[in-house]
Amino acid sequence: MTTLPWRTAWAIARRDLSARFRGLRLLLVCLFLGVGALAAIGTLTGAIESELKSRGKSILGGDLQVEVWQRTVTPQERAALDALGRVSGGLRLQAMATNGSLASPVELKAVDTAWPLVGRLKLADGRQTGAPPAGSAYVSPDAAARLGVKAGESFVIGGQRLTVGGVIADEPDRLSEGFTLGPAVIVAEGFPASAGLTTPGSMFRARYRILLADGAEPVPVVDALKAKYPAAGFTYRTRDKAAPGAERFVGRMGEFLVLVGLAALVIAGIGIGGGVSSYLEARRGSIATLKVLGATSGDIARIYLLQVGTAALIGSLIGLAAGVLVTPLFTQALGKLLPVAPGFVLDPFALLRAVTYGLLVVLVFAAPPLLAARRFPAMALMRARVSPLPSVRREAFLPVALGMAAIAALAMLTAAQPLVTATFLAGAVAVLGLLALLGWTIRTLAARAPRPKRPLLRLALANLHRPSAQTGALVTALGFGLSAFVLLAAVETSLDANIAARVPQRAPDYFVLDVPKDRADAFRQTVEAADPGSKLTLVPSMRGSILAYGPEGRMTRVADLKQIPDDAWPLRGERGLTYADSLPDGSTLTAGKWWPKGYTGEPLVSVDEELAAAIDLKLGDQITIALLGVERTARIASFRRVDWDTMGFNYVLVFSPNAIADAPHNLAATIDLPPGAPKDGLLQALIRQFPSSSVIEVGNVLRQARELLTQVSTAILAAASVAVLAGVAVLLGAIAAARSSRLYDNVILRVLGASRRQLLLLQLAEYGLLAALLAGVALVLGSSMAWLVIVQLFEFDWLPNWGQVLGVLGAGLGLVILFALGGSIPLLRAKPAQALREL
């Protein structure tokens, strides 16, 4: 028998293919949602990561940054940096700026005449310049607004008057500065010292940006500096990690969004399989006729593969176009936070990956119904209404397995976090398998269950296990759809609870940095005089880095570690240090003993228990720190559980006073005002009496933190809604498929005298029974997926509001019933005589 050529097969396929893709719309919608989501996600994250890499030098302000706390580099260290290339040095510190009765905490950025090494500072008046001259300052728009100043006017920092030389429009290395506690003010390098802001013990950072000579790679240079100055307390950043906070956020969010897109495609795949099955079922007579006229199984496969492939390609292309079109909205929203070019962004790899995922999903879920269409003879297809066709699982195994393997390989090869992606893929397969098993179990139990006496319940139960029942597809669609509702509710309520828990509603009114140690009593008197009854906490405050840890004589040096565990974050760079005679507030002793007041023996230290567990510390081990360039070693006396959610002073390391109290340092303070007390009086008194101290209003910091977490929450929910939409589309498709297969039964029941009301109650009983059985499964599945997102991916606490979650699940069940009843309306309107002629 001669096989039809592809050209002839396409001619037949094109004639049968509706211009409106009637019968294949579910496939189009599912691919549009899944591919569009992946295209937008991949394009945006790819563009941001590309910008971070290509603009790393300009973002950082050089090839390499060296940072050290509470001191500047020594002449020998500066000579070593100068030997590497062009160097620009400067300081970063918190300060208070005032203009009459107006005051604002600011981030003071003192720069030398070589700044910026890369790019130029742009001012609002159009000028492009470098460092400001002595006595002048460039201020950010926020600082100008808070202080009520404009170009040419003056304000005061640390008792020294500065003239506004201009308002900043674009700061070339702004993104690398990270999170700040106030708007930026740029001054000349010598200003902090002349204003008394860098006295010994003051909290400031010295930063040195370097343009390496001869295009040298920065990583070997960093390794050499670490080996040469192991105790210097230097923190390094290279141009390929110019904005690690932004990179970490983009990578983590991008990974989550890709998983959401894949989840949408997996859910959509079920709809694709159901849609193709329904489409081919509607063309059962046409397929049988073609076979009677001599078409081979290969001809049938070609014709309908061309139809499905055309619809899949068009749906994917529409999804790609939508993904590209929405990226300008994201770039406009993120332009001020992340380095992404405005307007349309094209990432060919991301677009190719998105459409590849879409077509592979079509292959996996459309292969079984297409193989069924090509395999069976014409008479079997004619009798399919009363004698259902047997399964083609063996023939479908190869294409399905190959497609799933390709999806897994593509996901793993492009994953930023392979373990998370592998867990997701394994979970998706497990969920599909579980729902398929559940569908089989429901059919089996329905077939063996006792027959109810009430006719409607008996028919509803029979509909779950009869030969042409769509129970498997409905269970899968309902399971995923309801799970998506639970996922959305659990993620949203957990994020809201984390915002409330991590950003306390009640926190100290002020943080104060750099309170002179010898003026602690005067500081207390000033606070009490301005606001009697205020709660004041003063603690010693200094900065240092952990150099080594472990048993005496066998200590591990941090510089020798190839990779620092995530939970051992205190090993990265310098951290806050303090000393105390008694256990600090917000800490609970979990092991060991606290030293007595006035202790004078061997230097001791108390360590956060999470850090101890991460690096396997034991009581009696030692820790060596670098403090102002000097090594100091203390023995571990105890472990503490630290309540990091409090807005007080929390330190990973707390030393006995005799260990570090002799180092130059100042104090830090928190101030709780009495309820209803005005803040302006205390703020002005502190600025007058302690001009070199930095007063930070906690309310502004909390607002920024809440806004940041709210933005993260909104992004997660917006992305998750794509999966929910895909679930709803699949659910509607499954109901539509069940409706078409149920037309024959309903017509027979109508002929036998069933009323429309009885048929409606029959649908209600069937779908209500399925929804009730699947509600518990959806609660477990949705909660498990939400837990993975909240705890494993974003490392937040698991704090869902179960009342709201159950409420959303109940609403989802209500929607299922409404969809089912809405899908039954065409069945109720069908005229028996006309329907019988078409069967």
PDB file of N, CA, C and O in Angstrom, residues 759-790:
ATOM      1  N   LEU A 759     -30.729  15.327  35.416  1.00  0.00           N
ATOM      2  CA  LEU A 759     -29.415  15.256  34.788  1.00  0.00           C
ATOM      3  C   LEU A 759     -28.444  16.243  35.441  1.00  0.00           C
ATOM      4  O   LEU A 759     -27.257  15.950  35.617  1.00  0.00           O
ATOM      5  N   LEU A 760     -28.977  17.420  35.805  1.00  0.00           N
ATOM      6  CA  LEU A 760     -28.130  18.411  36.469  1.00  0.00           C
ATOM      7  C   LEU A 760     -27.685  17.906  37.837  1.00  0.00           C
ATOM      8  O   LEU A 760     -26.514  18.050  38.224  1.00  0.00           O
ATOM      9  N   LEU A 761     -28.606  17.301  38.587  1.00  0.00           N
ATOM     10  CA  LEU A 761     -28.248  16.744  39.885  1.00  0.00           C
ATOM     11  C   LEU A 761     -27.269  15.590  39.737  1.00  0.00           C
ATOM     12  O   LEU A 761     -26.394  15.385  40.603  1.00  0.00           O
ATOM     13  N   LEU A 762     -27.371  14.847  38.642  1.00  0.00           N
ATOM     14  CA  LEU A 762     -26.432  13.762  38.382  1.00  0.00           C
ATOM     15  C   LEU A 762     -25.009  14.300  38.210  1.00  0.00           C
ATOM     16  O   LEU A 762     -24.048  13.773  38.779  1.00  0.00           O
ATOM     17  N   GLN A 763     -24.876  15.381  37.424  1.00  0.00           N
ATOM     18  CA  GLN A 763     -23.559  16.002  37.244  1.00  0.00           C
ATOM     19  C   GLN A 763     -23.032  16.542  38.578  1.00  0.00           C
ATOM     20  O   GLN A 763     -21.846  16.390  38.905  1.00  0.00           O
ATOM     21  N   LEU A 764     -23.922  17.164  39.331  1.00  0.00           N
ATOM     22  CA  LEU A 764     -23.531  17.728  40.618  1.00  0.00           C
ATOM     23  C   LEU A 764     -23.042  16.630  41.563  1.00  0.00           C
ATOM     24  O   LEU A 764     -22.026  16.794  42.252  1.00  0.00           O
ATOM     25  N   ALA A 765     -23.742  15.510  41.600  1.00  0.00           N
ATOM     26  CA  ALA A 765     -23.345  14.406  42.476  1.00  0.00           C
ATOM     27  C   ALA A 765     -21.993  13.831  42.057  1.00  0.00           C
ATOM     28  O   ALA A 765     -21.126  13.561  42.900  1.00  0.00           O
ATOM     29  N   GLU A 766     -21.782  13.663  40.749  1.00  0.00           N
ATOM     30  CA  GLU A 766     -20.528  13.062  40.276  1.00  0.00           C
ATOM     31  C   GLU A 766     -19.334  13.954  40.578  1.00  0.00           C
ATOM     32  O   GLU A 766     -18.336  13.513  41.155  1.00  0.00           O
ATOM     33  N   TYR A 767     -19.434  15.225  40.191  1.00  0.00           N
ATOM     34  CA  TYR A 767     -18.307  16.125  40.410  1.00  0.00           C
ATOM     35  C   TYR A 767     -18.124  16.464  41.890  1.00  0.00           C
ATOM     36  O   TYR A 767     -17.004  16.658  42.357  1.00  0.00           O
ATOM     37  N   GLY A 768     -19.232  16.537  42.618  1.00  0.00           N
ATOM     38  CA  GLY A 768     -19.118  16.781  44.053  1.00  0.00           C
ATOM     39  C   GLY A 768     -18.406  15.650  44.754  1.00  0.00           C
ATOM     40  O   GLY A 768     -17.581  15.872  45.646  1.00  0.00           O
ATOM     41  N   LEU A 769     -18.720  14.411  44.356  1.00  0.00           N
ATOM     42  CA  LEU A 769     -18.058  13.253  44.944  1.00  0.00           C
ATOM     43  C   LEU A 769     -16.563  13.262  44.639  1.00  0.00           C
ATOM     44  O   LEU A 769     -15.722  13.051  45.529  1.00  0.00           O
ATOM     45  N   LEU A 770     -16.208  13.547  43.384  1.00  0.00           N
ATOM     46  CA  LEU A 770     -14.788  13.599  43.010  1.00  0.00           C
ATOM     47  C   LEU A 770     -14.058  14.728  43.742  1.00  0.00           C
ATOM     48  O   LEU A 770     -12.952  14.549  44.261  1.00  0.00           O
ATOM     49  N   ALA A 771     -14.682  15.907  43.782  1.00  0.00           N
ATOM     50  CA  ALA A 771     -14.042  17.058  44.423  1.00  0.00           C
ATOM     51  C   ALA A 771     -13.822  16.797  45.905  1.00  0.00           C
ATOM     52  O   ALA A 771     -12.778  17.150  46.464  1.00  0.00           O
ATOM     53  N   ALA A 772     -14.814  16.175  46.565  1.00  0.00           N
ATOM     54  CA  ALA A 772     -14.665  15.892  47.991  1.00  0.00           C
ATOM     55  C   ALA A 772     -13.524  14.911  48.235  1.00  0.00           C
ATOM     56  O   ALA A 772     -12.748  15.059  49.192  1.00  0.00           O
ATOM     57  N   LEU A 773     -13.410  13.894  47.375  1.00  0.00           N
ATOM     58  CA  LEU A 773     -12.323  12.921  47.530  1.00  0.00           C
ATOM     59  C   LEU A 773     -10.954  13.562  47.306  1.00  0.00           C
ATOM     60  O   LEU A 773      -9.972  13.199  47.954  1.00  0.00           O
ATOM     61  N   LEU A 774     -10.901  14.533  46.380  1.00  0.00           N
ATOM     62  CA  LEU A 774      -9.609  15.119  46.014  1.00  0.00           C
ATOM     63  C   LEU A 774      -9.220  16.314  46.882  1.00  0.00           C
ATOM     64  O   LEU A 774      -8.082  16.780  46.803  1.00  0.00           O
ATOM     65  N   ALA A 775     -10.156  16.811  47.698  1.00  0.00           N
ATOM     66  CA  ALA A 775      -9.835  17.977  48.520  1.00  0.00           C
ATOM     67  C   ALA A 775      -8.673  17.685  49.464  1.00  0.00           C
ATOM     68  O   ALA A 775      -7.734  18.481  49.607  1.00  0.00           O
ATOM     69  N   GLY A 776      -8.716  16.535  50.131  1.00  0.00           N
ATOM     70  CA  GLY A 776      -7.626  16.179  51.043  1.00  0.00           C
ATOM     71  C   GLY A 776      -6.313  15.990  50.318  1.00  0.00           C
ATOM     72  O   GLY A 776      -5.251  16.410  50.797  1.00  0.00           O
ATOM     73  N   VAL A 777      -6.364  15.341  49.139  1.00  0.00           N
ATOM     74  CA  VAL A 777      -5.137  15.135  48.354  1.00  0.00           C
ATOM     75  C   VAL A 777      -4.554  16.479  47.933  1.00  0.00           C
ATOM     76  O   VAL A 777      -3.339  16.711  48.022  1.00  0.00           O
ATOM     77  N   ALA A 778      -5.416  17.379  47.475  1.00  0.00           N
ATOM     78  CA  ALA A 778      -4.946  18.702  47.046  1.00  0.00           C
ATOM     79  C   ALA A 778      -4.342  19.472  48.213  1.00  0.00           C
ATOM     80  O   ALA A 778      -3.361  20.204  48.048  1.00  0.00           O
ATOM     81  N   LEU A 779      -4.918  19.328  49.402  1.00  0.00           N
ATOM     82  CA  LEU A 779      -4.384  20.026  50.576  1.00  0.00           C
ATOM     83  C   LEU A 779      -2.972  19.555  50.877  1.00  0.00           C
ATOM     84  O   LEU A 779      -2.080  20.361  51.155  1.00  0.00           O
ATOM     85  N   VAL A 780      -2.731  18.253  50.787  1.00  0.00           N
ATOM     86  CA  VAL A 780      -1.387  17.711  51.056  1.00  0.00           C
ATOM     87  C   VAL A 780      -0.407  18.121  49.960  1.00  0.00           C
ATOM     88  O   VAL A 780       0.698  18.600  50.235  1.00  0.00           O
ATOM     89  N   LEU A 781      -0.809  17.955  48.691  1.00  0.00           N
ATOM     90  CA  LEU A 781       0.088  18.269  47.579  1.00  0.00           C
ATOM     91  C   LEU A 781       0.407  19.760  47.529  1.00  0.00           C
ATOM     92  O   LEU A 781       1.566  20.163  47.402  1.00  0.00           O
ATOM     93  N   GLY A 782      -0.628  20.595  47.596  1.00  0.00           N
ATOM     94  CA  GLY A 782      -0.414  22.040  47.527  1.00  0.00           C
ATOM     95  C   GLY A 782       0.426  22.551  48.681  1.00  0.00           C
ATOM     96  O   GLY A 782       1.317  23.393  48.498  1.00  0.00           O
ATOM     97  N   SER A 783       0.175  22.048  49.880  1.00  0.00           N
ATOM     98  CA  SER A 783       0.952  22.471  51.043  1.00  0.00           C
ATOM     99  C   SER A 783       2.406  22.031  50.922  1.00  0.00           C
ATOM    100  O   SER A 783       3.322  22.782  51.291  1.00  0.00           O
ATOM    101  N   SER A 784       2.622  20.825  50.413  1.00  0.00           N
ATOM    102  CA  SER A 784       3.996  20.336  50.252  1.00  0.00           C
ATOM    103  C   SER A 784       4.768  21.197  49.262  1.00  0.00           C
ATOM    104  O   SER A 784       5.934  21.555  49.508  1.00  0.00           O
ATOM    105  N   MET A 785       4.140  21.542  48.133  1.00  0.00           N
ATOM    106  CA  MET A 785       4.817  22.384  47.150  1.00  0.00           C
ATOM    107  C   MET A 785       5.073  23.782  47.699  1.00  0.00           C
ATOM    108  O   MET A 785       6.129  24.384  47.470  1.00  0.00           O
ATOM    109  N   ALA A 786       4.103  24.322  48.446  1.00  0.00           N
ATOM    110  CA  ALA A 786       4.292  25.644  49.055  1.00  0.00           C
ATOM    111  C   ALA A 786       5.420  25.612  50.073  1.00  0.00           C
ATOM    112  O   ALA A 786       6.209  26.562  50.181  1.00  0.00           O
ATOM    113  N   TRP A 787       5.521  24.530  50.845  1.00  0.00           N
ATOM    114  CA  TRP A 787       6.612  24.387  51.819  1.00  0.00           C
ATOM    115  C   TRP A 787       7.971  24.405  51.128  1.00  0.00           C
ATOM    116  O   TRP A 787       8.917  25.042  51.603  1.00  0.00           O
ATOM    117  N   LEU A 788       8.074  23.702  49.999  1.00  0.00           N
ATOM    118  CA  LEU A 788       9.334  23.698  49.254  1.00  0.00           C
ATOM    119  C   LEU A 788       9.696  25.109  48.792  1.00  0.00           C
ATOM    120  O   LEU A 788      10.856  25.521  48.868  1.00  0.00           O
ATOM    121  N   VAL A 789       8.705  25.860  48.309  1.00  0.00           N
ATOM    122  CA  VAL A 789       8.957  27.218  47.824  1.00  0.00           C
ATOM    123  C   VAL A 789       9.399  28.123  48.966  1.00  0.00           C
ATOM    124  O   VAL A 789      10.415  28.829  48.881  1.00  0.00           O
ATOM    125  N   ILE A 790       8.650  28.104  50.067  1.00  0.00           N
ATOM    126  CA  ILE A 790       8.903  29.034  51.173  1.00  0.00           C
ATOM    127  C   ILE A 790      10.166  28.670  51.938  1.00  0.00           C
ATOM    128  O   ILE A 790      11.026  29.528  52.205  1.00  0.00           O
TER     129      ILE A 790
END
